[in-house]
mmCIF file of C-alpha atoms and ligand atoms in Angstrom:
data_model
loop_
_atom_site.group_PDB
_atom_site.id
_atom_site.type_symbol
_atom_site.label_atom_id
_atom_site.label_comp_id
_atom_site.label_asym_id
_atom_site.label_seq_id
_atom_site.Cartn_x
_atom_site.Cartn_y
_atom_site.Cartn_z
ATOM 1 C CA MET A 26 58.316 -85.148 74.378
ATOM 2 C CA SER A 27 60.738 -86.910 76.764
ATOM 3 C CA SER A 28 59.467 -88.174 80.106
ATOM 4 C CA PRO A 29 59.972 -85.843 83.075
ATOM 5 C CA GLU A 30 62.928 -86.244 85.403
ATOM 6 C CA LEU A 31 60.639 -86.297 88.433
ATOM 7 C CA ASP A 32 56.944 -87.025 88.388
ATOM 8 C CA ILE A 33 55.001 -86.499 91.623
ATOM 9 C CA GLN A 34 51.501 -87.936 91.569
ATOM 10 C CA ASN A 35 48.817 -87.242 94.168
ATOM 11 C CA LEU A 36 51.271 -86.896 97.071
ATOM 12 C CA LYS A 37 49.577 -86.706 100.441
ATOM 13 C CA VAL A 38 51.576 -86.253 103.656
ATOM 14 C CA SER A 39 50.304 -86.024 107.217
ATOM 15 C CA PHE A 40 51.766 -85.629 110.701
ATOM 16 C CA SER A 41 50.623 -87.390 113.840
ATOM 17 C CA THR A 42 50.159 -84.809 116.595
ATOM 18 C CA PRO A 43 48.432 -84.728 119.995
ATOM 19 C CA ARG A 44 45.564 -83.062 118.096
ATOM 20 C CA GLY A 45 45.284 -86.028 115.735
ATOM 21 C CA LYS A 46 46.555 -86.714 112.232
ATOM 22 C CA LEU A 47 46.998 -83.422 110.364
ATOM 23 C CA THR A 48 47.418 -83.155 106.602
ATOM 24 C CA ALA A 49 50.341 -80.964 105.513
ATOM 25 C CA VAL A 50 50.366 -81.839 101.796
ATOM 26 C CA ASN A 51 47.003 -82.674 100.316
ATOM 27 C CA GLY A 52 47.308 -84.662 97.104
ATOM 28 C CA ILE A 53 49.665 -82.542 94.992
ATOM 29 C CA SER A 54 50.818 -83.556 91.517
ATOM 30 C CA PHE A 55 53.566 -81.972 89.444
ATOM 31 C CA HIS A 56 56.525 -82.856 87.279
ATOM 32 C CA LEU A 57 60.046 -81.539 86.807
ATOM 33 C CA ASN A 58 61.361 -81.636 83.239
ATOM 34 C CA ARG A 59 64.949 -82.376 82.285
ATOM 35 C CA GLY A 60 67.133 -79.283 82.473
ATOM 36 C CA GLU A 61 64.402 -76.993 83.782
ATOM 37 C CA THR A 62 64.211 -74.881 86.921
ATOM 38 C CA LEU A 63 60.859 -75.191 88.619
ATOM 39 C CA ALA A 64 59.974 -72.919 91.539
ATOM 40 C CA LEU A 65 57.672 -73.963 94.349
ATOM 41 C CA VAL A 66 56.415 -70.774 95.984
ATOM 42 C CA GLY A 67 54.151 -69.734 98.829
ATOM 43 C CA GLU A 68 54.332 -68.341 102.337
ATOM 44 C CA SER A 69 55.887 -70.294 105.211
ATOM 45 C CA GLY A 70 53.593 -73.072 106.340
ATOM 46 C CA CYS A 71 52.057 -73.752 102.906
ATOM 47 C CA GLY A 72 53.677 -77.189 102.580
ATOM 48 C CA LYS A 73 56.576 -76.395 100.231
ATOM 49 C CA THR A 74 59.375 -77.819 102.354
ATOM 50 C CA VAL A 75 57.345 -80.843 103.462
ATOM 51 C CA SER A 76 56.718 -81.622 99.776
ATOM 52 C CA ALA A 77 60.422 -81.307 98.949
ATOM 53 C CA LEU A 78 61.617 -83.340 101.932
ATOM 54 C CA SER A 79 59.112 -86.060 101.050
ATOM 55 C CA ILE A 80 60.767 -86.550 97.657
ATOM 56 C CA LEU A 81 63.952 -87.750 99.357
ATOM 57 C CA ARG A 82 62.058 -89.290 102.278
ATOM 58 C CA LEU A 83 63.888 -86.974 104.656
ATOM 59 C CA LEU A 84 60.923 -86.414 106.969
ATOM 60 C CA PRO A 85 61.054 -88.359 110.222
ATOM 61 C CA GLU A 86 58.489 -91.153 109.862
ATOM 62 C CA PRO A 87 56.736 -91.035 112.364
ATOM 63 C CA PRO A 88 55.469 -88.408 113.077
ATOM 64 C CA ALA A 89 55.319 -87.827 109.297
ATOM 65 C CA GLU A 90 53.481 -90.319 107.125
ATOM 66 C CA ILE A 91 53.189 -90.418 103.359
ATOM 67 C CA LEU A 92 49.551 -91.426 103.040
ATOM 68 C CA SER A 93 49.356 -91.841 99.283
ATOM 69 C CA GLY A 94 50.929 -90.984 95.962
ATOM 70 C CA LYS A 95 53.880 -91.814 93.776
ATOM 71 C CA ILE A 96 57.244 -90.116 93.395
ATOM 72 C CA LEU A 97 58.608 -91.352 90.085
ATOM 73 C CA PHE A 98 62.282 -90.856 89.254
ATOM 74 C CA SER A 99 63.436 -92.535 86.057
ATOM 75 C CA GLY A 100 60.205 -94.498 86.158
ATOM 76 C CA GLN A 101 60.997 -95.862 89.644
ATOM 77 C CA ASN A 102 58.678 -95.061 92.543
ATOM 78 C CA LEU A 103 60.902 -93.672 95.306
ATOM 79 C CA LEU A 104 58.217 -94.487 97.863
ATOM 80 C CA SER A 105 58.837 -98.183 97.329
ATOM 81 C CA LEU A 106 62.641 -98.062 97.785
ATOM 82 C CA ASN A 107 64.242 -99.536 100.890
ATOM 83 C CA ALA A 108 66.512 -97.489 103.193
ATOM 84 C CA LYS A 109 69.749 -98.640 101.518
ATOM 85 C CA ALA A 110 68.525 -97.832 97.987
ATOM 86 C CA LEU A 111 67.352 -94.403 99.173
ATOM 87 C CA GLN A 112 70.695 -93.743 100.820
ATOM 88 C CA ASP A 113 72.469 -94.554 97.537
ATOM 89 C CA LEU A 114 70.161 -92.262 95.612
ATOM 90 C CA ARG A 115 70.490 -89.263 97.932
ATOM 91 C CA GLY A 116 73.429 -87.125 97.014
ATOM 92 C CA ARG A 117 74.217 -89.187 93.926
ATOM 93 C CA SER A 118 71.135 -88.832 91.714
ATOM 94 C CA ILE A 119 69.101 -86.305 93.676
ATOM 95 C CA SER A 120 70.793 -83.765 95.950
ATOM 96 C CA MET A 121 69.442 -81.148 98.280
ATOM 97 C CA ILE A 122 70.717 -77.847 99.612
ATOM 98 C CA PHE A 123 69.149 -76.076 102.547
ATOM 99 C CA GLN A 124 68.484 -72.510 103.653
ATOM 100 C CA ASP A 125 71.019 -72.372 106.449
ATOM 101 C CA PRO A 126 74.299 -74.075 105.592
ATOM 102 C CA MET A 127 75.515 -73.709 109.190
ATOM 103 C CA THR A 128 72.985 -76.284 110.386
ATOM 104 C CA SER A 129 73.919 -78.685 107.580
ATOM 105 C CA LEU A 130 77.704 -78.492 107.970
ATOM 106 C CA ASN A 131 79.499 -80.228 110.819
ATOM 107 C CA PRO A 132 81.224 -77.485 112.873
ATOM 108 C CA VAL A 133 84.022 -79.762 114.145
ATOM 109 C CA LEU A 134 85.180 -81.145 110.785
ATOM 110 C CA THR A 135 87.061 -79.209 108.133
ATOM 111 C CA ILE A 136 85.246 -78.388 104.920
ATOM 112 C CA GLY A 137 87.663 -80.666 103.032
ATOM 113 C CA GLU A 138 86.921 -83.653 105.283
ATOM 114 C CA GLN A 139 83.169 -83.161 104.846
ATOM 115 C CA MET A 140 83.433 -82.838 101.081
ATOM 116 C CA ALA A 141 85.711 -85.862 100.800
ATOM 117 C CA GLU A 142 83.326 -87.937 102.929
ATOM 118 C CA THR A 143 80.509 -87.371 100.404
ATOM 119 C CA LEU A 144 82.751 -88.458 97.536
ATOM 120 C CA LEU A 145 84.151 -91.482 99.397
ATOM 121 C CA ARG A 146 80.597 -92.672 100.171
ATOM 122 C CA HIS A 147 79.291 -92.445 96.619
ATOM 123 C CA THR A 148 82.330 -93.052 94.384
ATOM 124 C CA ALA A 149 85.335 -95.385 94.130
ATOM 125 C CA MET A 150 87.839 -92.545 94.745
ATOM 126 C CA ASN A 151 90.564 -92.829 97.356
ATOM 127 C CA ARG A 152 91.049 -90.093 99.947
ATOM 128 C CA GLN A 153 93.676 -88.179 97.961
ATOM 129 C CA GLU A 154 91.526 -88.213 94.821
ATOM 130 C CA ALA A 155 88.484 -87.132 96.839
ATOM 131 C CA LEU A 156 90.351 -84.141 98.286
ATOM 132 C CA GLN A 157 91.603 -83.139 94.833
ATOM 133 C CA LYS A 158 88.088 -83.434 93.419
ATOM 134 C CA SER A 159 86.793 -81.361 96.372
ATOM 135 C CA ALA A 160 89.223 -78.568 95.534
ATOM 136 C CA ASP A 161 88.116 -78.754 91.871
ATOM 137 C CA LEU A 162 84.473 -78.462 92.929
ATOM 138 C CA PHE A 163 85.280 -75.495 95.182
ATOM 139 C CA GLY A 164 86.854 -73.825 92.163
ATOM 140 C CA ARG A 165 83.759 -74.568 90.138
ATOM 141 C CA VAL A 166 81.500 -72.829 92.651
ATOM 142 C CA GLU A 167 83.954 -69.922 92.582
ATOM 143 C CA LEU A 168 85.276 -70.216 96.119
ATOM 144 C CA PRO A 169 88.516 -68.238 96.267
ATOM 145 C CA SER A 170 91.714 -70.224 97.082
ATOM 146 C CA PRO A 171 89.983 -73.622 96.879
ATOM 147 C CA GLU A 172 92.979 -75.670 98.108
ATOM 148 C CA GLU A 173 93.247 -73.481 101.201
ATOM 149 C CA LYS A 174 89.519 -73.758 101.901
ATOM 150 C CA LEU A 175 89.836 -77.531 102.335
ATOM 151 C CA LYS A 176 91.554 -76.880 105.672
ATOM 152 C CA HIS A 177 88.986 -74.391 106.962
ATOM 153 C CA TYR A 178 86.201 -75.056 109.444
ATOM 154 C CA PRO A 179 82.656 -73.807 108.653
ATOM 155 C CA HIS A 180 82.857 -70.906 111.151
ATOM 156 C CA GLN A 181 85.876 -69.521 109.276
ATOM 157 C CA LEU A 182 83.786 -68.908 106.146
ATOM 158 C CA SER A 183 81.196 -66.212 105.399
ATOM 159 C CA GLY A 184 77.517 -67.132 104.849
ATOM 160 C CA GLY A 185 77.913 -66.860 101.074
ATOM 161 C CA MET A 186 81.015 -69.085 101.101
ATOM 162 C CA ARG A 187 79.273 -71.695 103.253
ATOM 163 C CA GLN A 188 76.369 -71.778 100.801
ATOM 164 C CA ARG A 189 78.871 -72.280 97.947
ATOM 165 C CA VAL A 190 80.357 -75.195 99.905
ATOM 166 C CA MET A 191 76.875 -76.711 100.269
ATOM 167 C CA ILE A 192 76.293 -76.336 96.537
ATOM 168 C CA ALA A 193 79.683 -77.944 95.805
ATOM 169 C CA MET A 194 78.751 -80.862 98.092
ATOM 170 C CA ALA A 195 75.385 -81.239 96.422
ATOM 171 C CA LEU A 196 77.056 -81.285 93.013
ATOM 172 C CA ALA A 197 79.871 -83.646 94.027
ATOM 173 C CA CYS A 198 78.339 -86.663 92.288
ATOM 174 C CA THR A 199 76.790 -84.730 89.374
ATOM 175 C CA PRO A 200 73.166 -85.285 90.422
ATOM 176 C CA ARG A 201 70.386 -85.200 87.856
ATOM 177 C CA VAL A 202 68.104 -83.290 90.191
ATOM 178 C CA LEU A 203 68.990 -80.569 92.682
ATOM 179 C CA ILE A 204 66.399 -79.588 95.271
ATOM 180 C CA ALA A 205 67.230 -76.178 96.716
ATOM 181 C CA ASP A 206 65.174 -75.177 99.765
ATOM 182 C CA GLU A 207 65.321 -71.390 100.192
ATOM 183 C CA PRO A 208 69.027 -71.461 99.225
ATOM 184 C CA THR A 209 69.510 -67.701 99.316
ATOM 185 C CA THR A 210 67.226 -66.572 102.150
ATOM 186 C CA ALA A 211 70.029 -66.273 104.712
ATOM 187 C CA LEU A 212 72.211 -64.223 102.357
ATOM 188 C CA ASP A 213 72.409 -60.523 101.527
ATOM 189 C CA VAL A 214 71.057 -59.384 98.155
ATOM 190 C CA LEU A 215 74.393 -59.175 96.388
ATOM 191 C CA ILE A 216 75.503 -62.666 97.418
ATOM 192 C CA GLN A 217 71.971 -63.899 96.673
ATOM 193 C CA ALA A 218 72.297 -62.733 93.059
ATOM 194 C CA GLN A 219 75.707 -64.408 92.766
ATOM 195 C CA ILE A 220 74.396 -67.730 94.105
ATOM 196 C CA LEU A 221 71.399 -67.672 91.740
ATOM 197 C CA GLU A 222 73.665 -66.976 88.792
ATOM 198 C CA LEU A 223 75.966 -69.767 89.901
ATOM 199 C CA LEU A 224 73.073 -72.252 90.125
ATOM 200 C CA ASP A 225 71.851 -71.214 86.701
ATOM 201 C CA ASN A 226 75.301 -71.592 85.140
ATOM 202 C CA LEU A 227 75.837 -74.979 86.782
ATOM 203 C CA LYS A 228 72.468 -76.126 85.491
ATOM 204 C CA LYS A 229 73.409 -75.104 81.949
ATOM 205 C CA ASP A 230 76.809 -76.840 82.242
ATOM 206 C CA THR A 231 75.548 -80.104 83.668
ATOM 207 C CA GLY A 232 71.991 -80.334 82.284
ATOM 208 C CA MET A 233 70.597 -81.033 85.752
ATOM 209 C CA SER A 234 67.067 -80.063 86.760
ATOM 210 C CA ILE A 235 66.426 -77.759 89.718
ATOM 211 C CA LEU A 236 63.442 -77.649 92.037
ATOM 212 C CA ILE A 237 63.798 -74.411 93.973
ATOM 213 C CA ILE A 238 61.638 -73.716 96.998
ATOM 214 C CA THR A 239 61.212 -70.077 97.814
ATOM 215 C CA HIS A 240 58.829 -67.460 99.177
ATOM 216 C CA ASP A 241 60.710 -64.815 97.199
ATOM 217 C CA LEU A 242 59.176 -63.943 93.820
ATOM 218 C CA GLY A 243 62.327 -61.995 92.938
ATOM 219 C CA VAL A 244 64.193 -65.317 93.005
ATOM 220 C CA VAL A 245 61.491 -66.874 90.820
ATOM 221 C CA ALA A 246 61.740 -64.133 88.211
ATOM 222 C CA GLU A 247 65.524 -64.512 88.210
ATOM 223 C CA ILE A 248 65.886 -68.234 87.776
ATOM 224 C CA ALA A 249 62.688 -70.245 87.147
ATOM 225 C CA GLN A 250 61.084 -71.332 83.887
ATOM 226 C CA ARG A 251 57.962 -72.664 85.563
ATOM 227 C CA VAL A 252 56.207 -71.960 88.863
ATOM 228 C CA LEU A 253 53.926 -73.839 91.225
ATOM 229 C CA VAL A 254 52.111 -71.764 93.839
ATOM 230 C CA MET A 255 51.154 -73.632 97.014
ATOM 231 C CA TYR A 256 48.605 -72.669 99.621
ATOM 232 C CA ALA A 257 47.430 -74.728 102.608
ATOM 233 C CA GLY A 258 49.091 -77.897 101.299
ATOM 234 C CA GLU A 259 47.712 -77.684 97.777
ATOM 235 C CA ILE A 260 48.823 -76.299 94.420
ATOM 236 C CA VAL A 261 46.555 -73.357 93.614
ATOM 237 C CA GLU A 262 48.252 -72.139 90.445
ATOM 238 C CA SER A 263 50.937 -73.323 88.040
ATOM 239 C CA GLY A 264 52.357 -72.138 84.757
ATOM 240 C CA PRO A 265 55.339 -70.651 82.909
ATOM 241 C CA ALA A 266 57.116 -68.116 85.144
ATOM 242 C CA ARG A 267 56.779 -65.079 82.922
ATOM 243 C CA ALA A 268 53.066 -65.591 82.165
ATOM 244 C CA LEU A 269 52.237 -66.323 85.791
ATOM 245 C CA LEU A 270 54.132 -63.328 87.168
ATOM 246 C CA ASN A 271 52.731 -60.932 84.530
ATOM 247 C CA ASN A 272 49.179 -62.185 84.662
ATOM 248 C CA PRO A 273 48.347 -64.170 87.805
ATOM 249 C CA LEU A 274 45.029 -66.045 87.686
ATOM 250 C CA HIS A 275 44.650 -66.891 91.369
ATOM 251 C CA PRO A 276 43.979 -64.184 93.974
ATOM 252 C CA TYR A 277 46.683 -65.667 96.226
ATOM 253 C CA THR A 278 49.316 -65.418 93.479
ATOM 254 C CA LYS A 279 48.155 -61.881 92.763
ATOM 255 C CA GLY A 280 48.527 -61.025 96.457
ATOM 256 C CA LEU A 281 52.031 -62.500 96.614
ATOM 257 C CA ILE A 282 53.095 -60.461 93.579
ATOM 258 C CA ALA A 283 51.510 -57.249 94.917
ATOM 259 C CA SER A 284 53.378 -57.611 98.193
ATOM 260 C CA VAL A 285 56.810 -57.517 96.515
ATOM 261 C CA PRO A 286 58.360 -54.061 97.026
ATOM 262 C CA LYS A 287 59.086 -52.316 93.725
ATOM 263 C CA LEU A 288 62.159 -50.165 93.683
ATOM 264 C CA GLY A 289 61.275 -46.464 93.769
ATOM 265 C CA THR A 290 57.477 -46.810 93.710
ATOM 266 C CA ILE A 291 56.895 -46.475 97.419
ATOM 267 C CA LYS A 292 59.405 -43.685 97.862
ATOM 268 C CA LYS A 293 58.009 -41.713 94.913
ATOM 269 C CA THR A 294 54.309 -42.123 95.579
ATOM 270 C CA GLY A 295 54.304 -42.677 99.326
ATOM 271 C CA ALA A 296 52.041 -45.668 98.649
ATOM 272 C CA ARG A 297 51.813 -48.354 101.296
ATOM 273 C CA LEU A 298 53.134 -51.796 100.441
ATOM 274 C CA GLU A 299 50.220 -54.143 99.776
ATOM 275 C CA GLU A 300 49.918 -57.245 101.906
ATOM 276 C CA ILE A 301 47.703 -60.301 102.069
ATOM 277 C CA SER A 302 45.662 -59.866 105.220
ATOM 278 C CA GLY A 303 45.683 -62.601 107.848
ATOM 279 C CA ASN A 304 47.900 -65.654 108.060
ATOM 280 C CA VAL A 305 48.306 -69.068 106.505
ATOM 281 C CA PRO A 306 45.870 -71.348 108.393
ATOM 282 C CA SER A 307 47.383 -73.847 110.796
ATOM 283 C CA LEU A 308 47.075 -77.501 109.819
ATOM 284 C CA ASP A 309 44.225 -78.137 112.251
ATOM 285 C CA GLN A 310 42.235 -75.076 111.212
ATOM 286 C CA ARG A 311 41.890 -75.428 107.474
ATOM 287 C CA PRO A 312 38.957 -73.228 106.416
ATOM 288 C CA SER A 313 36.011 -74.870 104.663
ATOM 289 C CA GLY A 314 35.493 -74.444 100.905
ATOM 290 C CA CYS A 315 38.397 -72.550 99.375
ATOM 291 C CA ALA A 316 41.086 -72.521 102.073
ATOM 292 C CA PHE A 317 42.069 -69.003 100.998
ATOM 293 C CA HIS A 318 38.589 -67.492 101.445
ATOM 294 C CA PRO A 319 39.124 -65.768 104.842
ATOM 295 C CA ARG A 320 41.985 -63.782 103.265
ATOM 296 C CA CYS A 321 40.618 -63.291 99.760
ATOM 297 C CA ALA A 322 39.372 -59.866 98.656
ATOM 298 C CA TRP A 323 37.340 -61.463 95.831
ATOM 299 C CA ALA A 324 35.638 -64.183 97.894
ATOM 300 C CA ILE A 325 31.979 -64.849 97.064
ATOM 301 C CA GLU A 326 29.461 -66.819 99.082
ATOM 302 C CA LYS A 327 30.185 -70.199 97.524
ATOM 303 C CA CYS A 328 33.921 -69.857 98.323
ATOM 304 C CA LYS A 329 33.025 -70.527 101.966
ATOM 305 C CA THR A 330 31.497 -73.906 101.257
ATOM 306 C CA GLN A 331 32.701 -75.212 97.901
ATOM 307 C CA LYS A 332 36.292 -76.136 97.237
ATOM 308 C CA PRO A 333 37.375 -75.012 93.751
ATOM 309 C CA GLU A 334 38.824 -77.677 91.453
ATOM 310 C CA LEU A 335 42.189 -77.236 89.768
ATOM 311 C CA ARG A 336 41.242 -76.111 86.234
ATOM 312 C CA GLN A 337 43.156 -75.840 82.980
ATOM 313 C CA ALA A 338 43.400 -72.216 81.766
ATOM 314 C CA ASP A 339 45.386 -73.176 78.662
ATOM 315 C CA ALA A 340 47.819 -75.909 77.643
ATOM 316 C CA GLN A 341 50.389 -74.768 80.213
ATOM 317 C CA ARG A 342 48.456 -73.077 83.007
ATOM 318 C CA GLN A 343 46.266 -74.339 85.813
ATOM 319 C CA TRP A 344 44.533 -72.567 88.675
ATOM 320 C CA SER A 345 41.929 -73.325 91.299
ATOM 321 C CA CYS A 346 39.429 -70.546 91.864
ATOM 322 C CA HIS A 347 35.688 -70.176 91.323
ATOM 323 C CA LEU A 348 36.264 -66.948 89.412
ATOM 324 C CA GLU A 349 37.088 -66.798 85.718
ATOM 325 C CA PRO A 350 40.408 -65.447 84.374
ATOM 326 C CA GLY A 351 40.327 -61.667 84.054
ATOM 327 C CA SER A 352 37.924 -61.125 86.940
ATOM 328 C CA ILE A 353 40.491 -60.323 89.616
HETATM 329 FE FE1 LIG B 3 39.138 -66.234 96.423
HETATM 330 FE FE2 LIG B 3 36.943 -67.665 96.078
HETATM 331 FE FE3 LIG B 3 38.885 -67.807 94.301
HETATM 332 FE FE4 LIG B 3 39.200 -68.877 96.707
HETATM 333 S S1 LIG B 3 37.745 -69.518 95.134
HETATM 334 S S2 LIG B 3 40.653 -67.670 95.639
HETATM 335 S S3 LIG B 3 38.117 -67.409 97.967
HETATM 336 S S4 LIG B 3 37.629 -66.009 94.794
#
């Protein structure tokens, strides 16, 4: 089997705060295979975005600090690269798109100027070539009238169009890895489906790997081959998407799946939508034992004091819970 595109080993990230050093990501390990789409899921505040931003060292250090771990890309540990080498890598080999394109695009520059800038920084193209390539990329992400769009400012485009521009920018240098942080959250359902389809098609065309961060299990079912579920800064379950969604092993995963509205069910039966009670713990109030125990309907006495280890359910699935598969 070929080596993974990205290999994250025991990554631990903390933030310095007036309340002391707080751990946001607590020793997570995972890999991203070539050409696969891996989803990192969990509620807000579980550490998904911090994990993703750490890969490209995009967290402000300080207050953030990567305490330990390795982030291997092509066998190279990104944590040991200097600022210049990281700058070269970002956008060229590993790209990122964010939830809200409006905060990532410069409102006073045209879309064409911003696209061209990315290409001029990472390639040997001249300005004319960069603008032509930008129009080609706009066509590829199915923006209507791509040449015209070069002259538009971000506010002149709809949310869906702005997200397509962000995807085009991220793809400008044909990266090997695309990190997409909640790329469809700000969009309506129809545009969301179009963007997911576009990402999937682009992945098939280019062979890139995608790490998608989302709290939306509908997105996972649509696009991911494999899933990692995060809670309180740790991975609590991982496995192939279909198996995990059909037969969750961890109570938290089961709760996330149960809280997804199913078309027609509620209207027909009048049933209330299930929810996971309580909230994700804040970084300075991590519960003892299993961090999920105050919210878990299956918690037993030892959950309050003993932290469950991440266990192997089969060759492809892992979960961390004191209970055995089939008991939830
Ligand atoms: Fe629930 Fe206990 Fe399993 Fe944690 S270890 S998920 S509290 S049953």
